[in-house]
JSON list of C-alpha atoms in Angstrom, two decimals:
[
{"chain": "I", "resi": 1, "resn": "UNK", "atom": "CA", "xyz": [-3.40, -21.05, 17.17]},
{"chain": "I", "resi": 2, "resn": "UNK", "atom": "CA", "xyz": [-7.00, -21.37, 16.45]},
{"chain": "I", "resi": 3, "resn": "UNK", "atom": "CA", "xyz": [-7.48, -22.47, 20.14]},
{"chain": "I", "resi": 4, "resn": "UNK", "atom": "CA", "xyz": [-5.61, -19.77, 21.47]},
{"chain": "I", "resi": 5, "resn": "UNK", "atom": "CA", "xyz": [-7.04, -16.85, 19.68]},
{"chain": "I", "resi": 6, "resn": "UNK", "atom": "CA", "xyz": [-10.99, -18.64, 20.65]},
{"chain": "I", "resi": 7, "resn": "UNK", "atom": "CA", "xyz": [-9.91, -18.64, 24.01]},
{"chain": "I", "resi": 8, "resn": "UNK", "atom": "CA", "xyz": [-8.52, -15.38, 23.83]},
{"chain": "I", "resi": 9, "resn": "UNK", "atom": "CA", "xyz": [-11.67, -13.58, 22.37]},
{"chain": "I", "resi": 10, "resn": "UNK", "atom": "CA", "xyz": [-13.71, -15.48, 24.70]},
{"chain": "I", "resi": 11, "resn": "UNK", "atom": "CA", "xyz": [-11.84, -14.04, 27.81]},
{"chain": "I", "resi": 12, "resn": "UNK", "atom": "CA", "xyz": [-12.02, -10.65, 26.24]},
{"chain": "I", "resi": 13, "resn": "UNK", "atom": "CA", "xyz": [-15.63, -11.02, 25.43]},
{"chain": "I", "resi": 14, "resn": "UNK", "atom": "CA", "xyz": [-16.67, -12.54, 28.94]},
{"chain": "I", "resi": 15, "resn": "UNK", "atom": "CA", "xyz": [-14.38, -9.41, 30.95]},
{"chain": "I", "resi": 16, "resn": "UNK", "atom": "CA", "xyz": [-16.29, -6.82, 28.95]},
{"chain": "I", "resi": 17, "resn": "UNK", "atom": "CA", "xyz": [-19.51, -5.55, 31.07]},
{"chain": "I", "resi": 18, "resn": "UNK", "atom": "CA", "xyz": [-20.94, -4.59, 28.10]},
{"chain": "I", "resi": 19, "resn": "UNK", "atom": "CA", "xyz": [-21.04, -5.98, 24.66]},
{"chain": "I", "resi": 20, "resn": "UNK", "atom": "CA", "xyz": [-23.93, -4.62, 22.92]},
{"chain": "I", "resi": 21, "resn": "UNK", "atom": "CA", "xyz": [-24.04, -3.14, 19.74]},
{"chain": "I", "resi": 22, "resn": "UNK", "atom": "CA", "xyz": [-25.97, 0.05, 21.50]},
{"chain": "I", "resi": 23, "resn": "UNK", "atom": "CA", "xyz": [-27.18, 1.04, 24.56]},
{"chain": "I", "resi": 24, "resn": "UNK", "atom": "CA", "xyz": [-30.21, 2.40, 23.83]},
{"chain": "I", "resi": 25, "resn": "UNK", "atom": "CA", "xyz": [-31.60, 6.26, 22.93]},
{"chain": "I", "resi": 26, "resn": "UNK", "atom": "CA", "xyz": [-29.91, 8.17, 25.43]},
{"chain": "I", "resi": 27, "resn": "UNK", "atom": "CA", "xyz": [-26.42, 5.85, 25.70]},
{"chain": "I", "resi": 28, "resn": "UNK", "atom": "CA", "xyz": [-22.58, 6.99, 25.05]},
{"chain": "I", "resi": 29, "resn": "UNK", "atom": "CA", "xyz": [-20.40, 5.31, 22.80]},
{"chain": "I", "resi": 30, "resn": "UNK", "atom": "CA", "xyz": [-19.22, 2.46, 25.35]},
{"chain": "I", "resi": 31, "resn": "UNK", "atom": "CA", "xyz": [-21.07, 0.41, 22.84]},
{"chain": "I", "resi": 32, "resn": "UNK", "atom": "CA", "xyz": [-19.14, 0.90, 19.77]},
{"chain": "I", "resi": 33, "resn": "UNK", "atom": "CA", "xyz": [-16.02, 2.11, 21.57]},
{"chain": "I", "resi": 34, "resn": "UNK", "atom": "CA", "xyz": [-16.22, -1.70, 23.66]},
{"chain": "I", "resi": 35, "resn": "UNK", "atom": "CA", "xyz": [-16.10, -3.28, 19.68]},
{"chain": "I", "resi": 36, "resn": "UNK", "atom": "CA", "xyz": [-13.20, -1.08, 18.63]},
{"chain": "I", "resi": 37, "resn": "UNK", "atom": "CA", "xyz": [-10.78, -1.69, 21.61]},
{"chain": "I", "resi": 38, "resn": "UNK", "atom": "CA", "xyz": [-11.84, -5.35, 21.06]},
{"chain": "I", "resi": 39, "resn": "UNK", "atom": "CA", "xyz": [-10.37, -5.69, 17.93]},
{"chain": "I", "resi": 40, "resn": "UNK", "atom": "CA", "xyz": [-7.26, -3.23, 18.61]},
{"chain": "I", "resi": 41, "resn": "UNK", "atom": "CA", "xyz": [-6.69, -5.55, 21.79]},
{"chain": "I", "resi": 42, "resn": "UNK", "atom": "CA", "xyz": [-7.01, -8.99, 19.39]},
{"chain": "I", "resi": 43, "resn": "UNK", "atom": "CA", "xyz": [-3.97, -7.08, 16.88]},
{"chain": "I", "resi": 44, "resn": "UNK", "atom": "CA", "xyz": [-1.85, -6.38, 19.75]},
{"chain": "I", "resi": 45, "resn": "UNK", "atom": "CA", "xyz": [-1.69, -9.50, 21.29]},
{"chain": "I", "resi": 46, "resn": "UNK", "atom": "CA", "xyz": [-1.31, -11.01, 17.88]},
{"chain": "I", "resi": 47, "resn": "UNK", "atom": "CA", "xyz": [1.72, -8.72, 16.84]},
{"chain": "I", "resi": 48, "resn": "UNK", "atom": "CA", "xyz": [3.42, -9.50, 20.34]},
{"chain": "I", "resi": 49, "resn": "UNK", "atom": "CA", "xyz": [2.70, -13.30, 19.49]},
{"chain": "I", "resi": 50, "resn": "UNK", "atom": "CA", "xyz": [4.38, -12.91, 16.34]},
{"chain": "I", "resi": 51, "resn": "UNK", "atom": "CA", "xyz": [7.12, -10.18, 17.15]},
{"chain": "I", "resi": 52, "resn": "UNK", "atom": "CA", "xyz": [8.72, -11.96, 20.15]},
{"chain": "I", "resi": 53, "resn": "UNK", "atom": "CA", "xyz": [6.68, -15.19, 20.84]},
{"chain": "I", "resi": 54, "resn": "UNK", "atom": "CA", "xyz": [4.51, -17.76, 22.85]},
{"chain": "I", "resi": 55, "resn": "UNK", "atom": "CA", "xyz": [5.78, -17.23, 26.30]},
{"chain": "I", "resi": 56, "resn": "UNK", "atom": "CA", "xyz": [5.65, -13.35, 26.01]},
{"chain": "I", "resi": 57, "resn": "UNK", "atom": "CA", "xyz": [2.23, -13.33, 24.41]},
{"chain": "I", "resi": 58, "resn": "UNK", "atom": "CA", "xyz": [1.21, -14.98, 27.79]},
{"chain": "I", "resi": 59, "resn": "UNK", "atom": "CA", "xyz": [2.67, -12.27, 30.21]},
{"chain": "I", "resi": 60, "resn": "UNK", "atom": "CA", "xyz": [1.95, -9.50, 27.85]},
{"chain": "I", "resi": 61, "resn": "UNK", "atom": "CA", "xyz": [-1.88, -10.48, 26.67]},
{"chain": "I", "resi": 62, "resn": "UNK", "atom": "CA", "xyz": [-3.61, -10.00, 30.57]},
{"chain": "I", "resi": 63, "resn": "UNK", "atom": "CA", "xyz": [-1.20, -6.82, 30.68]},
{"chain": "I", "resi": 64, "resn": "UNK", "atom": "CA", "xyz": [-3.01, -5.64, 27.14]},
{"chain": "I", "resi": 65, "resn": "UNK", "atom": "CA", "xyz": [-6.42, -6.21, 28.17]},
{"chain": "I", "resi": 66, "resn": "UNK", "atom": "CA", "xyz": [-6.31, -4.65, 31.49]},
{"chain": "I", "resi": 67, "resn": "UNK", "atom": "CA", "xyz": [-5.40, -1.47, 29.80]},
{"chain": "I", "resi": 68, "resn": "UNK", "atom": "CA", "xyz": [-7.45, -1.73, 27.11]},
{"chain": "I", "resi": 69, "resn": "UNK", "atom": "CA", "xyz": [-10.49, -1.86, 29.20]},
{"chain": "I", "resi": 70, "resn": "UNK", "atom": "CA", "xyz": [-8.77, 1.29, 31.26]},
{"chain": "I", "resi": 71, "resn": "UNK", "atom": "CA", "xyz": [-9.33, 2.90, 28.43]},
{"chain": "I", "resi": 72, "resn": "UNK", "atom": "CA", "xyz": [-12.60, 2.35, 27.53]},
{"chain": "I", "resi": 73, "resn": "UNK", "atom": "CA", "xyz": [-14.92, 5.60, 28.28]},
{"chain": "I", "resi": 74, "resn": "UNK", "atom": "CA", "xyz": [-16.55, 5.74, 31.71]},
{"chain": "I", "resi": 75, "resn": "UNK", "atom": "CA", "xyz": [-20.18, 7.53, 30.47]}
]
């Protein structure tokens, strides 16, 4: 489980273009709003892991992130 959820992160982490705590004077909330979805996305894929399994978990976590980061603002 540890491995998974590493990898997991990692993959989130490495698919976000930004993932800085700011970005700078004149910046949005992409920042902040980036961290947020992170951690919703990491509780979602962890309650379909635990609600209906392994081999769900696998077709539903890409499905999660994509729209997660659809989400994200665009500023």
């Amino acid at each position: 489980m540890k491995r998974l959820m590493g990898s997991l992160s990692g993959c989130a982490l490495a698919m976000m273009p930004a993932a800085a705590w700011a970005e700078g004077a004149g910046g949005g909330y992409r920042g902040i709003a980036s961290i947020y979805f992170t951690l919703i996305t990491a509780i979602l894929i962890y309650g379909v892991y635990d609600a209906f399994g392994k081999k769900v978990m696998y077709v539903a976590a890409p499905l999660i992130v994509i729209g997660m980061y659809m989400l994200l603002p665009k500023t």
